mmCIF file of C-alpha atoms in Angstrom:
data_model
loop_
_atom_site.group_PDB
_atom_site.id
_atom_site.type_symbol
_atom_site.label_atom_id
_atom_site.label_comp_id
_atom_site.label_asym_id
_atom_site.label_seq_id
_atom_site.Cartn_x
_atom_site.Cartn_y
_atom_site.Cartn_z
ATOM 1 C CA MET B 6 109.095 6.645 29.514
ATOM 2 C CA ILE B 7 107.099 9.107 28.022
ATOM 3 C CA LYS B 8 106.865 12.395 26.618
ATOM 4 C CA VAL B 9 103.905 13.798 25.235
ATOM 5 C CA GLU B 10 104.539 17.471 23.975
ATOM 6 C CA GLY B 11 100.866 19.522 22.523
ATOM 7 C CA LEU B 12 99.437 16.421 22.154
ATOM 8 C CA THR B 13 95.127 17.856 20.466
ATOM 9 C CA ARG B 14 92.463 15.643 19.709
ATOM 10 C CA SER B 15 89.120 16.109 18.901
ATOM 11 C CA TYR B 16 86.041 14.151 17.367
ATOM 12 C CA GLY B 17 84.296 16.816 14.902
ATOM 13 C CA ASP B 18 83.401 19.843 16.892
ATOM 14 C CA PHE B 19 84.364 18.945 20.304
ATOM 15 C CA THR B 20 88.038 19.021 21.481
ATOM 16 C CA ALA B 21 88.294 16.274 24.083
ATOM 17 C CA VAL B 22 92.546 17.056 24.386
ATOM 18 C CA ASP B 23 93.812 20.036 23.903
ATOM 19 C CA GLN B 24 97.380 20.926 23.874
ATOM 20 C CA VAL B 25 97.985 17.962 26.888
ATOM 21 C CA SER B 26 102.223 18.308 27.616
ATOM 22 C CA PHE B 27 103.629 15.747 30.370
ATOM 23 C CA GLN B 28 106.016 13.284 31.090
ATOM 24 C CA ILE B 29 106.645 10.011 32.900
ATOM 25 C CA GLY B 30 110.090 9.044 33.906
ATOM 26 C CA LYS B 31 110.818 4.714 33.928
ATOM 27 C CA GLY B 32 109.080 3.110 36.863
ATOM 28 C CA GLU B 33 106.637 5.728 37.495
ATOM 29 C CA VAL B 34 103.193 4.548 38.616
ATOM 30 C CA ILE B 35 101.188 7.681 37.460
ATOM 31 C CA GLY B 36 97.240 8.634 38.249
ATOM 32 C CA LEU B 37 94.937 9.816 35.701
ATOM 33 C CA LEU B 38 92.233 11.394 37.171
ATOM 34 C CA GLY B 39 89.180 12.999 36.106
ATOM 35 C CA HIS B 40 85.587 13.361 35.916
ATOM 36 C CA ASN B 41 84.143 11.620 33.301
ATOM 37 C CA GLY B 42 84.516 13.139 30.235
ATOM 38 C CA ALA B 43 87.496 15.283 30.339
ATOM 39 C CA GLY B 44 89.798 13.165 28.216
ATOM 40 C CA LYS B 45 91.414 10.232 30.168
ATOM 41 C CA THR B 46 90.248 7.478 27.727
ATOM 42 C CA THR B 47 91.154 9.633 24.661
ATOM 43 C CA ILE B 48 95.191 10.555 25.999
ATOM 44 C CA MET B 49 95.639 6.728 26.388
ATOM 45 C CA LYS B 50 94.652 5.831 23.032
ATOM 46 C CA VAL B 51 96.702 8.667 21.706
ATOM 47 C CA LEU B 52 99.449 6.959 23.568
ATOM 48 C CA THR B 53 98.902 3.067 22.832
ATOM 49 C CA GLY B 54 98.926 4.310 19.140
ATOM 50 C CA PHE B 55 94.833 3.265 18.601
ATOM 51 C CA LEU B 56 93.532 6.818 17.984
ATOM 52 C CA GLU B 57 95.369 9.113 16.270
ATOM 53 C CA PRO B 58 96.200 13.341 17.244
ATOM 54 C CA ASP B 59 95.682 16.375 15.751
ATOM 55 C CA ARG B 60 98.620 17.505 16.591
ATOM 56 C CA GLY B 61 101.746 16.845 19.498
ATOM 57 C CA ARG B 62 104.527 14.441 19.214
ATOM 58 C CA ILE B 63 104.706 11.290 21.322
ATOM 59 C CA GLU B 64 107.777 9.398 22.485
ATOM 60 C CA ILE B 65 107.231 6.476 23.971
ATOM 61 C CA ASP B 66 110.892 4.871 25.236
ATOM 62 C CA GLY B 67 112.404 7.013 23.177
ATOM 63 C CA LEU B 68 110.417 5.748 20.175
ATOM 64 C CA ASP B 69 108.214 8.820 18.263
ATOM 65 C CA ILE B 70 105.315 6.443 18.249
ATOM 66 C CA ALA B 71 104.488 8.248 14.640
ATOM 67 C CA GLU B 72 107.143 6.605 13.111
ATOM 68 C CA HIS B 73 107.956 3.279 15.179
ATOM 69 C CA ARG B 74 104.020 2.174 16.390
ATOM 70 C CA THR B 75 104.276 -1.467 16.170
ATOM 71 C CA GLU B 76 107.914 -1.394 18.085
ATOM 72 C CA VAL B 77 106.609 0.610 20.707
ATOM 73 C CA GLN B 78 102.983 -0.905 20.636
ATOM 74 C CA ARG B 79 105.316 -3.946 21.667
ATOM 75 C CA LYS B 80 106.015 -2.308 24.802
ATOM 76 C CA ILE B 81 103.045 -1.703 25.961
ATOM 77 C CA GLY B 82 100.735 -3.600 27.739
ATOM 78 C CA TYR B 83 96.387 -1.817 27.562
ATOM 79 C CA LEU B 84 93.652 -2.495 29.498
ATOM 80 C CA PRO B 85 90.504 -0.838 27.402
ATOM 81 C CA GLU B 86 87.945 0.866 29.127
ATOM 82 C CA ASN B 87 84.881 -1.355 28.306
ATOM 83 C CA CYS B 88 87.076 -4.672 28.558
ATOM 84 C CA PRO B 89 87.454 -6.106 24.683
ATOM 85 C CA VAL B 90 87.380 -10.112 25.317
ATOM 86 C CA TYR B 91 85.891 -12.767 22.847
ATOM 87 C CA PRO B 92 83.171 -13.875 24.580
ATOM 88 C CA GLU B 93 83.007 -17.116 22.543
ATOM 89 C CA MET B 94 86.734 -18.544 24.000
ATOM 90 C CA THR B 95 87.703 -19.442 26.693
ATOM 91 C CA VAL B 96 89.878 -17.799 29.647
ATOM 92 C CA ILE B 97 93.191 -20.264 28.433
ATOM 93 C CA ASP B 98 92.332 -19.814 24.257
ATOM 94 C CA TYR B 99 91.916 -16.253 24.756
ATOM 95 C CA LEU B 100 95.399 -15.817 26.561
ATOM 96 C CA GLU B 101 96.906 -17.987 24.395
ATOM 97 C CA TYR B 102 96.066 -16.775 21.628
ATOM 98 C CA ILE B 103 96.892 -12.319 22.849
ATOM 99 C CA ALA B 104 100.445 -14.680 23.436
ATOM 100 C CA SER B 105 100.647 -15.692 19.767
ATOM 101 C CA LEU B 106 99.766 -11.908 18.790
ATOM 102 C CA HIS B 107 103.187 -10.777 20.623
ATOM 103 C CA GLY B 108 104.834 -13.234 18.784
ATOM 104 C CA LEU B 109 105.506 -15.599 21.979
ATOM 105 C CA ASP B 110 107.075 -19.197 21.316
ATOM 106 C CA SER B 111 105.241 -22.113 22.138
ATOM 107 C CA PRO B 112 106.703 -22.457 25.564
ATOM 108 C CA ALA B 113 107.547 -18.928 26.048
ATOM 109 C CA GLN B 114 103.387 -18.819 25.382
ATOM 110 C CA GLN B 115 102.858 -21.407 27.622
ATOM 111 C CA GLN B 116 104.817 -20.522 31.178
ATOM 112 C CA ALA B 117 103.444 -16.725 29.862
ATOM 113 C CA VAL B 118 99.827 -17.831 30.310
ATOM 114 C CA ALA B 119 100.056 -19.951 33.038
ATOM 115 C CA GLU B 120 101.588 -16.617 34.736
ATOM 116 C CA ALA B 121 99.328 -14.942 33.446
ATOM 117 C CA ILE B 122 96.470 -16.659 35.009
ATOM 118 C CA ARG B 123 97.867 -17.570 38.927
ATOM 119 C CA GLU B 124 98.515 -13.271 39.011
ATOM 120 C CA THR B 125 95.789 -12.419 38.104
ATOM 121 C CA ARG B 126 94.213 -15.630 40.321
ATOM 122 C CA LEU B 127 92.166 -17.133 37.180
ATOM 123 C CA GLU B 128 92.382 -20.491 38.402
ATOM 124 C CA PRO B 129 89.320 -22.062 39.427
ATOM 125 C CA LYS B 130 87.833 -19.769 35.991
ATOM 126 C CA ALA B 131 90.890 -21.004 33.152
ATOM 127 C CA THR B 132 88.912 -23.233 31.136
ATOM 128 C CA GLN B 133 85.160 -21.179 31.193
ATOM 129 C CA LEU B 134 83.871 -19.627 28.319
ATOM 130 C CA ILE B 135 85.024 -16.250 28.955
ATOM 131 C CA ASN B 136 80.781 -15.284 28.457
ATOM 132 C CA THR B 137 79.886 -17.217 31.491
ATOM 133 C CA LEU B 138 82.335 -15.073 33.790
ATOM 134 C CA SER B 139 81.114 -12.399 35.722
ATOM 135 C CA ARG B 140 81.918 -8.876 35.573
ATOM 136 C CA GLY B 141 84.734 -8.919 38.343
ATOM 137 C CA TYR B 142 86.565 -12.305 36.561
ATOM 138 C CA ARG B 143 86.596 -10.349 32.604
ATOM 139 C CA GLN B 144 88.053 -7.197 34.046
ATOM 140 C CA ARG B 145 90.908 -9.901 35.320
ATOM 141 C CA VAL B 146 91.210 -11.272 31.880
ATOM 142 C CA GLY B 147 91.188 -8.205 30.372
ATOM 143 C CA VAL B 148 94.208 -7.537 32.973
ATOM 144 C CA ALA B 149 96.147 -10.725 32.159
ATOM 145 C CA GLN B 150 95.528 -10.195 28.938
ATOM 146 C CA ALA B 151 97.676 -6.704 29.050
ATOM 147 C CA ILE B 152 100.519 -8.959 31.820
ATOM 148 C CA LEU B 153 101.250 -11.766 29.970
ATOM 149 C CA HIS B 154 104.148 -10.502 27.558
ATOM 150 C CA ARG B 155 106.041 -8.444 30.324
ATOM 151 C CA PRO B 156 105.006 -4.862 28.596
ATOM 152 C CA GLN B 157 107.483 -1.814 29.662
ATOM 153 C CA LEU B 158 104.961 0.203 30.334
ATOM 154 C CA LEU B 159 101.296 -0.666 31.437
ATOM 155 C CA ILE B 160 98.178 1.206 30.479
ATOM 156 C CA LEU B 161 95.309 0.267 32.220
ATOM 157 C CA ASP B 162 91.706 2.805 32.087
ATOM 158 C CA GLU B 163 89.297 1.674 34.956
ATOM 159 C CA PRO B 164 91.380 -1.917 36.217
ATOM 160 C CA THR B 165 89.132 -2.021 39.237
ATOM 161 C CA ASN B 166 85.116 -0.988 36.837
ATOM 162 C CA GLY B 167 83.118 -4.069 38.256
ATOM 163 C CA LEU B 168 85.004 -5.591 41.057
ATOM 164 C CA ASP B 169 84.407 -5.933 45.017
ATOM 165 C CA PRO B 170 86.254 -4.925 47.534
ATOM 166 C CA SER B 171 88.256 -7.665 47.772
ATOM 167 C CA GLN B 172 89.344 -8.014 43.773
ATOM 168 C CA ILE B 173 90.002 -4.823 44.587
ATOM 169 C CA GLN B 174 92.599 -5.282 47.383
ATOM 170 C CA HIS B 175 94.074 -7.809 44.710
ATOM 171 C CA MET B 176 94.595 -5.603 42.234
ATOM 172 C CA ARG B 177 95.968 -3.053 43.698
ATOM 173 C CA SER B 178 98.512 -5.427 45.424
ATOM 174 C CA LEU B 179 98.540 -6.902 41.553
ATOM 175 C CA ILE B 180 99.511 -3.098 39.910
ATOM 176 C CA LYS B 181 102.450 -2.394 42.166
ATOM 177 C CA THR B 182 104.218 -6.031 41.705
ATOM 178 C CA GLN B 183 104.136 -4.963 37.694
ATOM 179 C CA ALA B 184 105.198 -1.947 38.651
ATOM 180 C CA GLU B 185 108.510 -3.340 39.936
ATOM 181 C CA ASN B 186 110.007 -3.754 36.082
ATOM 182 C CA ALA B 187 107.640 -1.539 34.323
ATOM 183 C CA THR B 188 105.623 1.794 33.943
ATOM 184 C CA VAL B 189 102.484 2.621 34.997
ATOM 185 C CA LEU B 190 99.500 4.136 34.053
ATOM 186 C CA ILE B 191 95.988 4.438 35.125
ATOM 187 C CA SER B 192 93.475 5.952 34.601
ATOM 188 C CA THR B 193 90.549 6.503 36.825
ATOM 189 C CA HIS B 194 87.622 8.923 38.854
ATOM 190 C CA VAL B 195 88.613 6.598 41.583
ATOM 191 C CA LEU B 196 90.451 8.950 43.518
ATOM 192 C CA GLN B 197 91.123 5.810 46.557
ATOM 193 C CA GLU B 198 92.713 4.195 43.864
ATOM 194 C CA VAL B 199 94.994 6.844 43.257
ATOM 195 C CA GLN B 200 96.374 7.513 46.783
ATOM 196 C CA ALA B 201 96.495 3.245 47.569
ATOM 197 C CA VAL B 202 98.888 2.785 43.871
ATOM 198 C CA CYS B 203 100.350 6.424 42.696
ATOM 199 C CA ASP B 204 103.084 7.892 43.109
ATOM 200 C CA ARG B 205 101.907 11.283 41.164
ATOM 201 C CA ALA B 206 98.858 12.537 39.476
ATOM 202 C CA ILE B 207 97.978 14.313 36.716
ATOM 203 C CA ILE B 208 94.015 15.672 36.584
ATOM 204 C CA ILE B 209 92.368 16.296 33.916
ATOM 205 C CA ASN B 210 89.710 19.066 33.423
ATOM 206 C CA ASN B 211 87.990 19.538 30.403
ATOM 207 C CA GLY B 212 91.156 17.903 27.838
ATOM 208 C CA HIS B 213 93.660 20.199 30.127
ATOM 209 C CA ILE B 214 95.772 19.928 32.585
ATOM 210 C CA ALA B 215 95.039 21.207 35.344
ATOM 211 C CA LEU B 216 97.017 20.163 37.813
ATOM 212 C CA ASP B 217 100.494 17.468 37.015
ATOM 213 C CA ALA B 218 102.048 16.630 41.112
ATOM 214 C CA ARG B 219 103.653 14.088 43.620
ATOM 215 C CA LEU B 220 101.367 12.456 45.970
ATOM 216 C CA ASP B 221 103.664 13.592 49.084
ATOM 217 C CA GLU B 222 103.867 17.032 47.393
ATOM 218 C CA LEU B 223 100.366 17.463 46.490
ATOM 219 C CA GLN B 224 98.578 16.037 50.153
ATOM 220 C CA SER B 225 101.182 18.083 52.358
ATOM 221 C CA SER B 226 100.161 21.498 53.582
ATOM 222 C CA ARG B 227 101.430 24.813 54.619
ATOM 223 C CA ARG B 228 98.260 25.433 57.642
ATOM 224 C CA LEU B 229 98.292 24.940 60.580
ATOM 225 C CA ILE B 230 94.920 24.622 62.584
ATOM 226 C CA LEU B 231 95.380 25.931 66.146
ATOM 227 C CA THR B 232 93.017 26.042 68.906
ATOM 228 C CA VAL B 233 93.471 28.358 72.337
ATOM 229 C CA LYS B 234 91.476 30.166 74.915
ATOM 230 C CA PRO B 235 90.086 33.131 73.975
ATOM 231 C CA ALA B 236 92.417 35.863 74.144
ATOM 232 C CA GLN B 237 92.821 39.174 72.558
ATOM 233 C CA ARG B 238 96.093 39.664 70.393
ATOM 234 C CA VAL B 239 95.677 36.157 69.173
ATOM 235 C CA GLU B 240 95.647 37.134 65.385
ATOM 236 C CA ASP B 241 98.370 39.902 66.149
ATOM 237 C CA LEU B 242 100.524 37.708 67.987
ATOM 238 C CA LEU B 243 100.790 34.980 65.255
ATOM 239 C CA ASN B 244 101.617 37.457 62.665
ATOM 240 C CA GLU B 245 104.395 38.357 64.445
ATOM 241 C CA VAL B 246 105.573 35.211 63.694
ATOM 242 C CA ALA B 247 108.539 34.222 60.609
ATOM 243 C CA GLY B 248 107.128 32.192 58.299
ATOM 244 C CA VAL B 249 102.789 33.155 59.283
ATOM 245 C CA SER B 250 101.900 34.484 56.014
ATOM 246 C CA GLY B 251 98.131 34.579 56.879
ATOM 247 C CA VAL B 252 95.488 34.238 59.598
ATOM 248 C CA THR B 253 91.866 33.340 59.397
ATOM 249 C CA ARG B 254 89.789 33.095 63.039
ATOM 250 C CA ALA B 255 87.924 29.731 61.532
ATOM 251 C CA SER B 256 84.829 29.725 65.254
ATOM 252 C CA SER B 257 85.171 30.636 68.704
ATOM 253 C CA ASP B 258 82.850 30.235 71.758
ATOM 254 C CA ASP B 259 83.613 30.604 75.431
ATOM 255 C CA ALA B 260 85.531 28.044 75.974
ATOM 256 C CA HIS B 261 87.639 27.747 72.568
ATOM 257 C CA ALA B 262 88.967 29.955 69.597
ATOM 258 C CA HIS B 263 89.807 28.445 65.956
ATOM 259 C CA TYR B 264 92.279 29.348 63.683
ATOM 260 C CA PHE B 265 93.861 28.694 60.493
ATOM 261 C CA VAL B 266 96.884 29.654 59.902
ATOM 262 C CA ASP B 267 98.537 30.111 57.001
ATOM 263 C CA LEU B 268 102.528 29.280 56.348
ATOM 264 C CA ASP B 269 105.083 30.168 53.317
ATOM 265 C CA THR B 270 107.389 28.142 55.771
ATOM 266 C CA PRO B 271 107.731 24.467 56.408
ATOM 267 C CA PRO B 272 105.090 23.752 58.956
ATOM 268 C CA GLU B 273 108.052 21.488 60.424
ATOM 269 C CA GLU B 274 110.084 24.453 61.195
ATOM 270 C CA THR B 275 107.105 27.349 61.531
ATOM 271 C CA THR B 276 105.224 25.194 64.431
ATOM 272 C CA PRO B 277 107.223 24.812 66.966
ATOM 273 C CA ARG B 278 107.980 28.900 67.599
ATOM 274 C CA VAL B 279 103.807 29.296 66.680
ATOM 275 C CA ALA B 280 103.620 27.732 69.836
ATOM 276 C CA ARG B 281 106.500 28.754 71.835
ATOM 277 C CA HIS B 282 105.590 32.427 70.615
ATOM 278 C CA LEU B 283 101.991 32.398 72.028
ATOM 279 C CA ILE B 284 102.885 30.487 75.307
ATOM 280 C CA GLU B 285 105.737 33.170 76.329
ATOM 281 C CA ASN B 286 102.992 35.692 75.757
ATOM 282 C CA GLY B 287 100.228 34.230 78.619
ATOM 283 C CA VAL B 288 97.929 32.421 75.476
ATOM 284 C CA GLU B 289 96.792 29.092 76.438
ATOM 285 C CA LEU B 290 97.459 26.812 73.392
ATOM 286 C CA MET B 291 95.088 23.967 73.978
ATOM 287 C CA ALA B 292 96.191 21.881 70.177
ATOM 288 C CA ILE B 293 98.005 23.007 67.147
ATOM 289 C CA THR B 294 98.720 20.607 64.032
ATOM 290 C CA PRO B 295 99.482 21.180 60.867
ATOM 291 C CA GLU B 296 96.434 20.549 58.331
ATOM 292 C CA GLN B 297 95.958 17.245 56.535
ATOM 293 C CA ARG B 298 94.577 17.079 52.782
ATOM 294 C CA ASP B 299 93.847 14.145 51.324
ATOM 295 C CA LEU B 300 93.638 13.833 47.293
ATOM 296 C CA GLU B 301 89.533 14.226 47.107
ATOM 297 C CA THR B 302 90.605 18.018 49.185
ATOM 298 C CA VAL B 303 92.827 19.345 46.751
ATOM 299 C CA PHE B 304 90.249 17.592 43.549
ATOM 300 C CA ARG B 305 87.320 19.366 44.784
ATOM 301 C CA GLU B 306 89.506 22.279 45.623
ATOM 302 C CA ILE B 307 90.690 21.909 41.600
ATOM 303 C CA ASN B 308 86.971 21.900 40.395
ATOM 304 C CA GLU B 309 85.524 24.466 42.791
ATOM 305 C CA GLY B 310 88.908 26.669 41.131
ATOM 306 C CA ILE B 311 87.971 25.904 37.537
ATOM 307 C CA ALA B 312 84.139 26.140 38.218
ATOM 308 C CA GLN B 313 84.639 29.121 39.999
ATOM 309 C CA GLN B 314 86.756 31.006 37.085
ATOM 310 C CA ASN B 315 84.364 29.062 34.381
ATOM 311 C CA HIS B 316 81.119 31.472 36.490
ATOM 312 C CA THR B 317 83.112 34.867 36.609
ATOM 313 C CA GLY B 318 84.144 34.191 32.641
ATOM 314 C CA GLU B 319 80.178 34.124 31.975
ATOM 315 C CA ASP B 320 79.328 37.433 34.542
ATOM 316 C CA THR B 321 82.194 38.585 32.154
ATOM 317 C CA ASP B 322 81.270 38.073 28.669
ATOM 318 C CA HIS B 323 77.311 38.727 29.899
ATOM 319 C CA ALA B 324 78.260 42.443 31.223
#
């Protein structure tokens, strides 16, 4: 659905996006993650045709956006970061106006607007002026205009911004529903949003892709957390097990010894071998479990690693 090659975009001397390449398949739900200023919004604006890239090539549904901009934009529903709307219009008038811009005839307009209002739960506010709405309801209007023409590609920049917890839950359900018929790209710095609705995460750091992986693979860990009664030779015994690549003693006291066991084979294969080998050699095994990693852990590891690289580079330059 989306193919990006060597995307670069600068603002004066500042390079916001630098040689970014990725592909997104039809029907995927992708989370574009990164700190504020990482380059997420710039990528989205270029994908939707609102910004020209300095360099690079973008294909959406097989069409080069540089050559077929208008046709590509018809396939896209877009919620910009600051949710621009016309505050002097009522909700229903604004959505009818947006539907007309998409080329929908009158009967199709009415149906599309009614469905968008229903799906975003805007019925109580449909006849109100947008400037009288709360931030959360304005955000819903922004989402409604993005989905009313049933786009093949839905691009949402911070879709839960300004929403309360119940509205966030509804937004997550709405995104999942839209994903049944569209490819969805969500930009956010809220990691829980990506874990709740996305299949894959692309982490942007300083204009570069720091990581691109499926969430199920990203959150899997090849490390065991082990608790035993203190005993000699535990580390030696662990290193004798096929599939164990390293052992680190985490902590110990008179009653417990804790170890991290790194694996080069899947935990489901190695865990039984580790447990059996320890027990057969007289070690009292109290607990053994694969380490659980969430997206927050992965995000922190990536940013700490990049910070360390930058620090090392500064030290080298200074030397």
